[in-house]
Short mmCIF file of C-alpha atoms in Angstrom, two decimals:
data_model
loop_
_atom_site.label_atom_id
_atom_site.label_comp_id
_atom_site.label_asym_id
_atom_site.label_seq_id
_atom_site.Cartn_x
_atom_site.Cartn_y
_atom_site.Cartn_z
CA MET P 379 -80.43 19.55 21.21
CA GLN P 380 -81.22 22.81 19.40
CA ARG P 381 -83.57 25.44 20.78
CA LYS P 382 -86.19 24.85 18.07
CA ARG P 383 -86.33 21.19 18.97
CA PHE P 384 -86.66 22.06 22.64
CA THR P 385 -89.50 24.48 21.87
CA TRP P 386 -91.33 21.71 20.03
CA TRP P 387 -91.04 19.39 23.01
CA ILE P 388 -92.22 22.06 25.43
CA SER P 389 -95.20 22.96 23.25
CA THR P 390 -96.14 19.31 23.05
CA ALA P 391 -95.69 18.96 26.79
CA LEU P 392 -98.16 21.75 27.48
CA VAL P 393 -100.73 19.95 25.35
CA ILE P 394 -100.02 16.72 27.21
CA MET P 395 -100.61 18.57 30.47
CA LEU P 396 -104.25 18.85 29.44
CA LEU P 397 -104.48 15.36 27.97
CA ALA P 398 -102.96 13.89 31.12
CA LEU P 399 -106.07 14.96 32.98
CA THR P 400 -107.78 12.09 31.22
CA GLY P 401 -105.47 9.16 31.86
CA CYS P 402 -105.99 5.83 30.19
CA GLN P 403 -106.49 3.83 33.39
CA ALA P 404 -109.72 3.81 35.38
CA VAL P 405 -109.42 4.93 39.01
CA GLN P 406 -111.82 3.42 41.56
CA GLY P 407 -114.13 2.34 38.77
CA LEU P 408 -114.21 5.77 37.10
CA ASP P 409 -113.05 5.97 33.48
CA LEU P 410 -112.64 9.70 32.96
CA GLY P 411 -111.33 9.21 29.45
CA GLN P 412 -114.58 7.48 28.47
CA ALA P 413 -116.60 10.28 30.05
CA ILE P 414 -114.76 12.83 27.92
CA GLN P 415 -115.32 10.75 24.81
CA ASN P 416 -119.03 10.65 25.68
CA SER P 417 -119.00 14.47 25.77
CA THR P 418 -118.00 14.55 22.10
CA THR P 419 -121.11 12.60 21.13
CA ILE P 420 -123.55 15.06 22.72
CA GLN P 421 -125.96 16.32 20.08
CA SER P 422 -127.86 18.94 22.09
CA ALA P 423 -127.66 20.48 25.55
CA GLU P 424 -127.81 23.60 27.70
CA SER P 425 -124.90 24.85 29.77
CA LYS P 426 -123.36 27.76 31.61
CA GLY P 427 -119.89 28.62 32.81
CA SER P 428 -117.24 31.26 33.35
CA LEU P 429 -113.54 31.96 32.87
CA GLN P 430 -111.88 34.41 35.26
CA MET P 431 -108.34 35.80 35.29
CA ASP P 432 -106.80 37.01 38.54
CA ILE P 433 -103.52 38.93 38.51
CA ILE P 434 -101.16 38.28 41.41
CA THR P 435 -99.06 41.42 41.59
CA GLY P 436 -95.40 41.65 42.45
CA ASN P 437 -93.32 44.80 42.89
CA THR P 438 -95.17 47.55 41.00
CA ASP P 439 -92.89 50.44 42.03
CA GLY P 440 -91.28 50.58 38.59
CA LEU P 441 -94.54 50.65 36.65
CA SER P 442 -96.02 53.71 35.03
CA ALA P 443 -99.46 54.98 35.99
CA ASP P 444 -100.87 53.53 32.75
CA GLU P 445 -99.36 50.11 33.46
CA LYS P 446 -100.78 50.06 36.98
CA ARG P 447 -104.17 51.10 35.63
CA ILE P 448 -104.16 48.24 33.10
CA ILE P 449 -103.45 45.75 35.88
CA ASP P 450 -106.32 47.16 37.94
CA VAL P 451 -108.68 47.01 34.96
CA LEU P 452 -107.82 43.43 33.99
CA ASN P 453 -107.58 41.97 37.48
CA HIS P 454 -110.56 39.68 38.16
CA VAL P 455 -111.83 40.11 34.59
CA LYS P 456 -114.41 37.41 33.89
CA LEU P 457 -116.05 36.01 30.78
CA GLU P 458 -119.46 34.69 31.83
CA LEU P 459 -121.52 32.33 29.69
CA LYS P 460 -124.84 32.71 31.44
CA SER P 461 -126.83 30.57 29.02
CA ALA P 462 -125.42 28.43 26.21
CA LYS P 463 -127.81 26.43 24.04
CA MET P 464 -126.69 23.77 21.58
CA GLN P 465 -129.59 22.90 19.32
CA ASP P 466 -127.26 20.63 17.38
CA LYS P 467 -123.58 20.79 16.50
CA GLN P 468 -124.26 23.35 13.79
CA HIS P 469 -126.58 25.67 15.73
CA ILE P 470 -125.41 27.17 19.02
CA SER P 471 -126.22 30.35 20.93
CA VAL P 472 -124.67 32.04 23.95
CA ASP P 473 -125.91 34.82 26.22
CA GLY P 474 -123.02 36.13 28.24
CA ALA P 475 -121.19 39.10 29.66
CA LEU P 476 -117.69 40.44 30.06
CA THR P 477 -117.30 41.62 33.65
CA TYR P 478 -114.41 43.80 34.79
CA SER P 479 -113.60 46.36 37.47
CA LYS P 480 -115.91 49.04 36.05
CA GLY P 481 -118.98 46.97 35.25
CA SER P 482 -120.45 44.33 32.96
CA ILE P 483 -120.83 44.27 29.17
CA PRO P 484 -123.53 41.86 27.89
CA PHE P 485 -123.19 40.06 24.56
CA GLN P 486 -125.04 37.47 22.49
CA LEU P 487 -123.42 34.97 20.15
CA ASN P 488 -125.05 32.80 17.50
CA VAL P 489 -123.25 30.07 15.57
CA ASN P 490 -124.79 28.64 12.41
CA GLY P 491 -122.30 26.20 10.90
CA THR P 492 -119.28 28.30 10.00
CA LYS P 493 -121.18 31.59 10.38
CA PHE P 494 -120.71 33.56 13.61
CA THR P 495 -122.91 36.49 14.61
CA ILE P 496 -122.18 38.41 17.80
CA HIS P 497 -123.95 41.40 19.26
CA ILE P 498 -122.10 43.31 21.97
CA GLU P 499 -123.97 45.93 23.96
CA GLY P 500 -123.08 49.29 22.44
CA ALA P 501 -122.41 47.93 18.93
CA LYS P 502 -124.07 49.85 16.10
CA LYS P 503 -124.87 46.55 14.38
CA PRO P 504 -124.21 42.87 15.07
CA LEU P 505 -120.77 41.70 13.97
CA PHE P 506 -120.68 38.84 11.46
CA PHE P 507 -117.89 36.49 10.47
CA ASP P 508 -117.97 33.48 8.13
CA LEU P 509 -115.05 31.08 8.49
CA MET P 510 -115.71 29.63 5.06
CA GLY P 511 -115.92 33.09 3.54
CA ALA P 512 -112.60 34.06 5.07
CA GLN P 513 -110.98 30.84 3.86
CA ALA P 514 -112.44 31.39 0.41
CA GLY P 515 -110.93 34.88 0.39
CA LEU P 516 -107.53 33.48 1.23
CA ALA P 517 -107.94 30.71 -1.29
CA GLY P 518 -108.94 33.26 -3.91
CA SER P 519 -105.49 34.79 -3.67
CA SER P 520 -103.92 31.41 -4.39
CA SER P 521 -104.14 29.45 -7.59
CA ALA P 522 -104.40 26.23 -5.63
CA GLY P 523 -107.37 27.17 -3.48
CA LEU P 524 -109.87 24.43 -2.61
CA SER P 525 -113.38 24.62 -3.96
CA SER P 526 -116.15 25.62 -1.55
CA ASP P 527 -117.65 22.14 -1.86
CA MET P 528 -114.35 20.48 -0.98
CA GLN P 529 -113.88 22.82 2.00
CA GLN P 530 -117.32 21.85 3.29
CA GLN P 531 -116.54 18.18 2.87
CA LEU P 532 -113.22 18.61 4.66
CA LEU P 533 -114.88 20.33 7.61
CA LYS P 534 -117.50 17.59 7.84
CA LYS P 535 -114.86 14.85 7.73
CA ALA P 536 -112.78 16.65 10.36
CA GLU P 537 -115.83 16.80 12.61
CA ASP P 538 -116.42 13.08 12.12
CA LEU P 539 -112.75 12.35 12.79
CA TRP P 540 -112.51 14.30 16.02
CA PRO P 541 -113.99 11.58 18.34
CA SER P 542 -111.55 8.98 16.98
CA LEU P 543 -108.61 11.38 17.31
CA LEU P 544 -109.59 12.20 20.88
CA LYS P 545 -110.06 8.51 21.74
CA PHE P 546 -106.57 7.68 20.48
CA PHE P 547 -104.90 10.35 22.58
CA LEU P 548 -107.00 9.64 25.67
CA THR P 549 -106.32 5.94 25.43
CA ASN P 550 -102.59 6.53 25.53
CA ALA P 551 -102.49 9.48 27.96
CA PRO P 552 -100.99 8.56 31.34
CA ASN P 553 -102.67 9.23 34.67
CA PRO P 554 -101.13 12.10 36.64
CA GLU P 555 -99.78 11.21 40.06
CA HIS P 556 -102.46 13.05 42.02
CA PHE P 557 -105.77 11.55 40.88
CA ALA P 558 -108.50 10.84 43.46
CA VAL P 559 -112.14 9.77 43.08
CA SER P 560 -114.95 10.28 45.57
CA SER P 561 -118.76 10.14 45.66
CA VAL P 562 -120.49 13.51 46.05
CA SER P 563 -123.84 15.28 45.72
CA GLU P 564 -123.58 18.45 43.65
CA PRO P 565 -126.05 20.97 42.17
CA VAL P 566 -126.31 21.20 38.37
CA ASN P 567 -128.73 23.89 37.21
CA SER P 568 -130.33 23.87 40.68
CA GLU P 569 -130.83 20.09 40.62
CA ILE P 570 -128.90 18.01 43.18
CA LEU P 571 -127.23 15.02 41.52
CA SER P 572 -125.30 12.05 42.91
CA MET P 573 -122.03 11.93 41.02
CA GLN P 574 -118.44 10.78 41.10
CA LYS P 575 -115.87 13.51 41.54
CA ALA P 576 -112.44 13.13 39.93
CA HIS P 577 -109.95 15.48 41.59
CA ILE P 578 -106.69 15.94 39.68
CA GLU P 579 -103.66 18.03 40.51
CA MET P 580 -100.60 18.44 38.33
CA LYS P 581 -97.50 20.63 38.39
CA GLY P 582 -95.22 21.79 35.63
CA ASN P 583 -92.31 19.65 36.79
CA GLU P 584 -94.36 16.51 36.02
CA LEU P 585 -94.68 17.32 32.32
CA VAL P 586 -91.45 15.77 31.04
CA GLY P 587 -92.18 12.41 32.68
CA LEU P 588 -95.81 12.39 31.52
CA LEU P 589 -94.73 13.21 27.98
CA LYS P 590 -92.25 10.31 27.93
CA THR P 591 -94.93 7.88 29.16
CA PHE P 592 -97.40 9.22 26.61
CA LEU P 593 -94.98 8.69 23.71
CA THR P 594 -94.10 5.23 25.02
CA ASN P 595 -97.79 4.28 25.06
CA ILE P 596 -98.26 5.57 21.50
CA LEU P 597 -95.28 3.52 20.31
CA ALA P 598 -96.83 0.38 21.77
CA ASP P 599 -100.31 1.03 20.33
CA GLU P 600 -99.78 -0.30 16.79
CA LYS P 601 -103.46 -1.05 16.17
CA GLY P 602 -104.67 2.35 17.39
CA MET P 603 -101.98 4.21 15.44
CA LYS P 604 -102.74 2.43 12.16
CA GLU P 605 -106.49 2.98 12.57
CA LEU P 606 -105.93 6.71 13.15
CA ILE P 607 -103.57 7.03 10.18
CA GLY P 608 -106.13 5.24 8.01
CA GLN P 609 -108.82 7.71 9.05
CA LEU P 610 -106.52 10.64 8.34
CA TYR P 611 -105.81 9.11 4.92
CA ASP P 612 -109.55 9.09 4.15
CA VAL P 613 -109.81 12.77 5.08
CA LEU P 614 -106.64 14.22 3.60
CA VAL P 615 -105.83 12.27 0.43
CA PRO P 616 -108.92 13.48 -1.53
CA VAL P 617 -107.94 17.07 -0.65
CA ILE P 618 -104.31 16.53 -1.67
CA LYS P 619 -105.38 15.02 -4.97
CA GLU P 620 -107.69 17.95 -5.72
CA GLU P 621 -104.91 20.44 -4.95
CA MET P 622 -102.57 18.50 -7.24
CA LYS P 623 -105.19 18.50 -9.97
CA ALA P 624 -105.79 22.24 -9.63
CA SER P 625 -102.07 22.98 -9.62
CA SER P 626 -101.36 20.88 -12.70
CA SER P 627 -104.23 22.43 -14.67
CA GLU P 628 -102.89 25.94 -14.08
CA SER P 629 -99.23 25.18 -14.67
CA GLU P 630 -97.48 25.01 -18.01
CA PHE P 631 -95.26 22.33 -16.52
CA SER P 632 -96.26 18.79 -15.68
CA SER P 633 -96.86 18.38 -11.95
CA GLU P 634 -97.02 14.58 -12.05
CA LEU P 635 -95.39 12.95 -9.07
CA PRO P 636 -93.09 9.95 -9.24
CA ASP P 637 -94.86 6.61 -9.55
CA LEU P 638 -93.72 5.55 -6.10
CA MET P 639 -95.31 8.59 -4.43
CA MET P 640 -98.50 8.20 -6.45
CA SER P 641 -98.72 4.60 -5.34
CA TYR P 642 -98.94 5.83 -1.74
CA PHE P 643 -101.87 8.07 -2.63
CA ASP P 644 -103.70 5.33 -4.51
CA ASN P 645 -103.01 2.46 -2.09
CA LYS P 646 -104.34 3.08 1.43
CA THR P 647 -102.68 0.00 2.94
CA LEU P 648 -99.29 1.00 1.56
CA ALA P 649 -99.70 4.63 2.69
CA VAL P 650 -100.73 3.65 6.22
CA GLU P 651 -97.80 1.25 6.57
CA PHE P 652 -95.32 3.85 5.30
CA VAL P 653 -96.55 6.60 7.66
CA TYR P 654 -96.75 4.21 10.62
CA THR P 655 -93.19 2.97 10.07
CA THR P 656 -91.89 6.52 9.79
CA ILE P 657 -93.59 7.62 13.02
CA GLN P 658 -92.49 4.45 14.80
CA GLN P 659 -88.84 4.99 13.86
CA PHE P 660 -88.98 8.61 14.98
CA LEU P 661 -90.58 7.76 18.34
CA ARG P 662 -88.21 4.87 19.03
CA LYS P 663 -85.17 7.06 18.38
CA ALA P 664 -86.59 9.89 20.49
CA LEU P 665 -87.30 7.56 23.42
CA ASP P 666 -83.91 5.85 23.19
CA GLU P 667 -82.22 9.24 23.58
CA TRP P 668 -84.89 10.74 25.84
CA ASP P 669 -83.20 10.90 29.24
CA GLU P 670 -79.88 12.13 27.90
CA ASN P 671 -81.37 14.69 25.56
CA MET P 672 -83.91 16.07 28.03
CA GLN P 673 -81.33 16.39 30.78
CA GLU P 674 -79.00 18.23 28.42
CA THR P 675 -81.79 20.42 27.10
CA LEU P 676 -83.25 21.42 30.46
CA SER P 677 -79.83 22.19 31.90
CA SER P 678 -79.00 24.46 28.95
CA VAL P 679 -82.21 26.49 29.07
CA SER P 680 -81.49 30.08 30.05
CA ASP P 681 -85.05 31.38 29.69
CA SER P 682 -86.31 31.80 33.25
CA GLN P 683 -89.95 31.89 32.08
CA VAL P 684 -89.65 28.46 30.44
CA LYS P 685 -88.01 27.08 33.58
CA ALA P 686 -90.82 28.49 35.70
CA LEU P 687 -93.48 26.90 33.51
CA LEU P 688 -91.75 23.54 34.01
CA SER P 689 -91.45 24.01 37.77
CA ASP P 690 -93.72 23.25 40.70
CA LYS P 691 -94.93 26.86 40.55
CA THR P 692 -97.11 25.99 37.55
CA ILE P 693 -100.14 24.28 39.06
CA LEU P 694 -103.27 22.84 37.47
CA LYS P 695 -106.16 21.68 39.67
CA THR P 696 -109.32 20.23 38.17
CA ASP P 697 -112.51 18.64 39.46
CA PHE P 698 -114.67 16.64 37.06
CA PHE P 699 -118.16 15.61 38.17
CA ILE P 700 -119.55 12.56 36.31
CA ASP P 701 -123.13 11.27 36.55
CA THR P 702 -124.38 7.69 36.41
CA ASP P 703 -124.66 7.88 32.59
CA LYS P 704 -120.90 8.57 32.45
CA GLN P 705 -121.48 12.15 31.33
CA ILE P 706 -119.41 15.04 32.65
CA ARG P 707 -121.96 17.39 34.18
CA LYS P 708 -119.72 19.88 35.92
CA VAL P 709 -116.09 21.07 35.80
CA ASN P 710 -114.11 23.31 38.15
CA ALA P 711 -110.53 24.09 37.14
CA GLU P 712 -107.76 26.39 38.31
CA LEU P 713 -104.48 27.08 36.50
CA THR P 714 -101.67 29.15 38.04
CA LEU P 715 -98.88 30.37 35.75
CA PRO P 716 -95.81 32.08 37.25
CA ILE P 717 -94.43 35.24 35.61
CA THR P 718 -90.69 35.73 36.01
CA ASP P 719 -90.31 39.17 34.41
CA VAL P 720 -89.95 41.32 37.52
CA SER P 721 -90.40 44.53 35.52
CA ALA P 722 -93.96 43.45 34.61
CA GLY P 723 -95.11 43.99 38.19
CA VAL P 724 -96.94 40.65 38.03
CA SER P 725 -95.74 37.51 39.81
CA ALA P 726 -98.41 35.11 38.52
CA LEU P 727 -101.67 34.74 36.60
CA LYS P 728 -104.45 32.54 37.90
CA PHE P 729 -107.23 31.32 35.62
CA THR P 730 -110.41 29.86 37.10
CA TYR P 731 -112.87 27.95 34.92
CA THR P 732 -116.30 26.58 35.82
CA SER P 733 -119.00 24.92 33.74
CA GLU P 734 -122.09 22.77 34.10
CA ILE P 735 -124.34 21.12 31.54
CA TRP P 736 -127.91 19.79 31.50
CA ASN P 737 -130.72 18.77 29.11
CA ILE P 738 -128.22 16.49 27.39
CA ASN P 739 -129.56 15.15 24.07
CA LYS P 740 -132.97 16.68 24.78
CA PRO P 741 -134.81 19.18 22.55
CA VAL P 742 -133.06 22.56 22.77
CA THR P 743 -133.62 25.62 20.59
CA ALA P 744 -130.75 28.02 20.00
CA SER P 745 -131.55 31.72 20.33
CA VAL P 746 -131.21 33.98 17.30
CA ILE P 747 -129.86 37.50 16.91
CA ASP P 748 -131.93 40.11 15.08
CA THR P 749 -130.00 41.08 11.94
CA SER P 750 -132.88 42.81 10.14
CA GLY P 751 -130.99 46.10 10.46
CA GLY P 752 -127.90 44.65 8.78
CA VAL P 753 -124.55 43.43 10.08
CA LEU P 754 -120.92 44.51 10.06
CA ASN P 755 -119.26 41.82 7.96
CA LEU P 756 -115.76 41.14 9.27
CA SER P 757 -115.25 38.41 6.67
CA GLU P 758 -115.26 40.98 3.87
CA GLU P 759 -113.51 43.82 5.68
CA PRO P 760 -111.19 42.60 8.46
CA ALA P 761 -111.01 45.30 11.12
CA ASN P 762 -107.91 46.90 12.58
CA THR P 763 -107.99 48.40 16.06
CA ASP P 764 -109.01 51.85 14.80
CA SER P 765 -111.82 50.72 12.50
CA PHE P 766 -113.07 48.20 15.08
CA LEU P 767 -113.73 51.02 17.51
CA THR P 768 -115.99 52.72 14.96
CA TYR P 769 -118.39 49.77 15.20
CA PHE P 770 -119.43 50.93 18.67
CA ASN P 771 -121.25 53.95 20.04
CA LYS P 772 -118.85 56.29 21.79
CA ASP P 773 -121.04 56.47 24.91
CA SER P 774 -121.08 52.67 25.29
CA LYS P 775 -119.24 50.84 28.05
CA PHE P 776 -117.47 48.54 25.59
CA TYR P 777 -116.09 51.51 23.63
CA SER P 778 -114.83 53.00 26.88
CA PHE P 779 -113.34 49.64 27.91
CA LEU P 780 -111.41 49.35 24.65
CA ARG P 781 -110.32 52.96 24.21
CA GLU P 782 -110.09 54.44 27.69
CA ASP P 783 -109.15 51.36 29.71
CA LEU P 784 -107.18 49.16 27.31
CA LYS P 785 -105.99 52.10 25.17
CA ILE P 786 -106.17 50.05 21.97
CA ALA P 787 -106.16 53.21 19.83
CA LYS P 788 -103.10 54.66 21.54
CA LYS P 789 -100.38 55.66 19.09
CA ASP P 790 -96.93 57.16 19.53
CA ILE P 791 -95.27 58.22 16.29
CA HIS P 792 -91.71 59.55 16.40
CA LEU P 793 -90.29 61.34 13.37
CA LEU P 794 -87.00 63.08 12.63
CA MET P 795 -87.22 66.50 11.03
CA ASN P 796 -85.40 67.12 7.76
CA GLN P 797 -82.88 69.78 8.71
CA ASP P 798 -82.80 71.30 5.21
CA SER P 799 -85.94 71.22 3.09
CA ASP P 800 -83.85 72.00 0.00
CA ASP P 801 -81.63 68.97 0.43
CA GLU P 802 -83.15 66.53 -2.06
CA TYR P 803 -80.96 63.69 -0.81
CA GLU P 804 -82.20 64.07 2.76
CA PHE P 805 -85.79 64.66 1.71
CA ASP P 806 -88.23 61.71 1.63
CA SER P 807 -91.92 60.90 2.07
CA SER P 808 -91.85 60.21 5.80
CA HIS P 809 -89.79 63.04 7.30
CA PRO P 810 -91.43 66.36 8.18
CA PHE P 811 -89.64 69.62 7.44
CA ILE P 812 -89.98 73.31 8.32
CA ASN P 813 -90.94 75.48 5.35
CA GLU P 814 -90.33 79.15 4.59
CA ASP P 815 -93.35 80.12 6.74
CA GLN P 816 -91.63 78.39 9.68
CA VAL P 817 -94.43 75.82 9.70
CA SER P 818 -93.67 72.15 10.22
CA MET P 819 -94.97 70.18 7.23
CA VAL P 820 -95.69 66.44 7.23
CA PRO P 821 -96.65 63.94 4.47
CA VAL P 822 -100.42 63.75 4.75
CA ARG P 823 -100.81 60.18 3.49
CA PHE P 824 -98.02 58.83 5.66
CA ILE P 825 -99.27 60.31 8.92
CA SER P 826 -103.00 59.84 8.22
CA GLU P 827 -102.74 56.15 7.32
CA ARG P 828 -100.49 55.52 10.33
CA LEU P 829 -103.40 56.81 12.41
CA GLY P 830 -105.97 54.64 10.64
CA ALA P 831 -107.53 57.32 8.44
CA GLU P 832 -108.37 56.86 4.76
CA VAL P 833 -106.71 59.14 2.19
CA LYS P 834 -107.94 59.78 -1.36
CA TRP P 835 -106.44 61.98 -4.09
CA ASN P 836 -108.45 63.76 -6.77
CA ALA P 837 -106.07 64.71 -9.57
CA ALA P 838 -108.64 66.83 -11.43
CA SER P 839 -109.36 69.13 -8.49
CA GLU P 840 -105.92 68.65 -6.87
CA GLN P 841 -107.64 67.83 -3.59
CA ILE P 842 -106.83 65.37 -0.84
CA THR P 843 -109.67 63.93 1.25
CA VAL P 844 -108.81 62.49 4.65
CA LYS P 845 -111.61 60.49 6.27
CA ASP P 846 -111.12 59.60 9.92
CA GLU P 847 -114.02 57.51 11.20
CA LEU P 848 -112.52 57.21 14.67
CA ASN P 849 -112.80 60.98 15.25
CA ASP P 850 -115.72 61.60 12.87
CA LYS P 851 -113.65 63.93 10.71
CA THR P 852 -113.67 64.48 6.95
CA ILE P 853 -110.91 66.87 5.89
CA ILE P 854 -110.59 68.22 2.35
CA LEU P 855 -107.30 69.92 1.47
CA THR P 856 -106.44 71.66 -1.81
CA LEU P 857 -102.90 71.99 -3.11
CA ASN P 858 -101.44 75.48 -2.77
CA SER P 859 -104.54 76.77 -0.91
CA LYS P 860 -104.66 77.85 2.73
CA THR P 861 -108.41 77.25 2.86
CA THR P 862 -109.46 73.75 3.82
CA SER P 863 -112.69 72.07 4.90
CA VAL P 864 -113.34 70.11 8.09
CA ASN P 865 -116.73 68.38 8.15
CA GLY P 866 -117.99 70.95 5.67
CA SER P 867 -116.78 74.05 7.56
CA PRO P 868 -113.97 76.24 6.16
CA VAL P 869 -110.71 76.40 8.13
CA GLN P 870 -107.67 78.58 7.41
CA LEU P 871 -104.25 76.93 7.46
CA ASP P 872 -100.98 78.51 8.52
CA SER P 873 -99.41 77.27 5.31
CA ALA P 874 -100.79 75.77 2.09
CA PRO P 875 -100.38 72.07 1.23
CA ILE P 876 -97.63 71.47 -1.34
CA LEU P 877 -96.54 68.63 -3.59
CA LYS P 878 -92.88 67.73 -3.20
CA ASN P 879 -91.03 64.64 -4.44
CA GLY P 880 -94.35 62.95 -5.21
CA SER P 881 -95.80 63.45 -1.71
CA THR P 882 -98.35 65.98 -0.47
CA PHE P 883 -97.19 67.84 2.64
CA VAL P 884 -99.59 69.65 5.00
CA PRO P 885 -99.13 71.57 8.27
CA LEU P 886 -98.18 68.96 10.86
CA ARG P 887 -99.94 70.41 13.90
CA PHE P 888 -103.17 70.95 11.96
CA ILE P 889 -103.51 67.42 10.60
CA ALA P 890 -102.34 65.78 13.83
CA GLU P 891 -104.77 67.68 16.04
CA GLN P 892 -107.67 67.10 13.64
CA LEU P 893 -106.91 63.37 13.91
CA GLY P 894 -107.09 63.52 17.69
CA CYS P 895 -103.39 63.78 18.50
CA LYS P 896 -101.02 65.97 20.47
CA VAL P 897 -97.74 67.18 19.02
CA GLY P 898 -94.45 67.54 20.84
CA PHE P 899 -91.13 68.89 19.51
CA ASP P 900 -87.62 68.15 20.75
CA ASN P 901 -85.28 70.84 19.42
CA LYS P 902 -82.18 69.08 20.74
CA THR P 903 -82.77 65.92 18.71
CA GLY P 904 -84.65 67.57 15.87
CA SER P 905 -87.57 65.18 16.33
CA VAL P 906 -91.32 65.40 16.64
CA THR P 907 -93.65 63.09 18.60
CA ILE P 908 -97.28 62.63 17.63
CA THR P 909 -99.33 61.03 20.41
CA ARG P 910 -102.91 59.79 20.41
CA GLU P 911 -104.55 58.37 23.52
#
């Protein structure tokens, strides 16, 4: 079996690891699968929870100081959802905080349909993102983009389809070996409730067997499979037809499909039967060859990380607490993932998740975020790491977390010097050179844009403007002039900017230091290193 095929099976197995928590058979009168299905029908509720990552270190002797610092910063990092309010499935708000070794960073999130607004403490304005707007932007670059109305319909149909899709998978998911049920009294939002507790434990070496049972159950569930395919037909075929219509209207060639294929689109019964038969044949063949293929595949795997994930070192423990209305009111989960790369200095990652929910299907009002002062629209202008930092005040904890602790703006640029500035063959727009003033010159656009700055050229005045929001610098350089301007103040250069082979070259040390970098030269290799922390 080829590696790609193995990767597909492993990816599927990791999904099944989660689905297997909700086996199809009731245990001691508790149907956990039904309880999860009930969760999908909740229309309103309040909840709280947290997700914490703990780093289990290994041998850190070979790590640099920066690498050790990153481990210290991220160890025990926790995302806390202190108050989540679902007014309905389209209106949700969250008050939370990101807690790490140096403190806590509060944030507020508001969801209104496909529109997300988040305010993080220290942000100059709330951040805004519209999923539909982003999709429309992508569609706008394609001639076959779906209309906004069709996208909305597709999202609504997908939302309606989700409970049926979940039911199908839960119905066929096998129970893990370690599944115990007990009666307990537990607090939920300070109220003590009598509930059933489902305790489940699963290890990575159980995945292959669970996956085989899951596929076997799907193969036997003809009715469930055909119902699901029929629902997918109702959702997808109208979209496919609209894409075909849009494509044919914009093409000079006929995009009509063969009559046989069109008959599948126009006849639901025929389409369902065709897809079902295809899936059935695939599953039957896969199961017939399962033991032989999986044994061969697993024995040929050389990736130690993959082997570790499929070993008993990968452990998932989960407690579900279900009330008398068969609603999940509380979840505690712990996932341990081994790390086999010894050089990482980390032997395992442990994720701990907790949540509890109350006021189910009762009146709840989602909180709103004040956007009267405007927003930073990420849908229109997707942010890179440099521009994202400019959205936050430099004295804020979140800015410090990103730049000082995580070093997201860190850059190391290595360039080879042109040994002979008169050698036109060697000369290009990325290599610096040493001019007649013995000053190292670098292409201003190349280096500035690599560091996230914006560069504009004014042909009339022969001036280059470099705007660096990260360091609050606006630099105006004039060709063949040693006088430049930095934030409006005149500065004298060691050598004037010149135009050579279509690129504007400026003194390397000057532009690098203005953009917050340090410069290092290696005379032996004829190279220069530009570093920004």
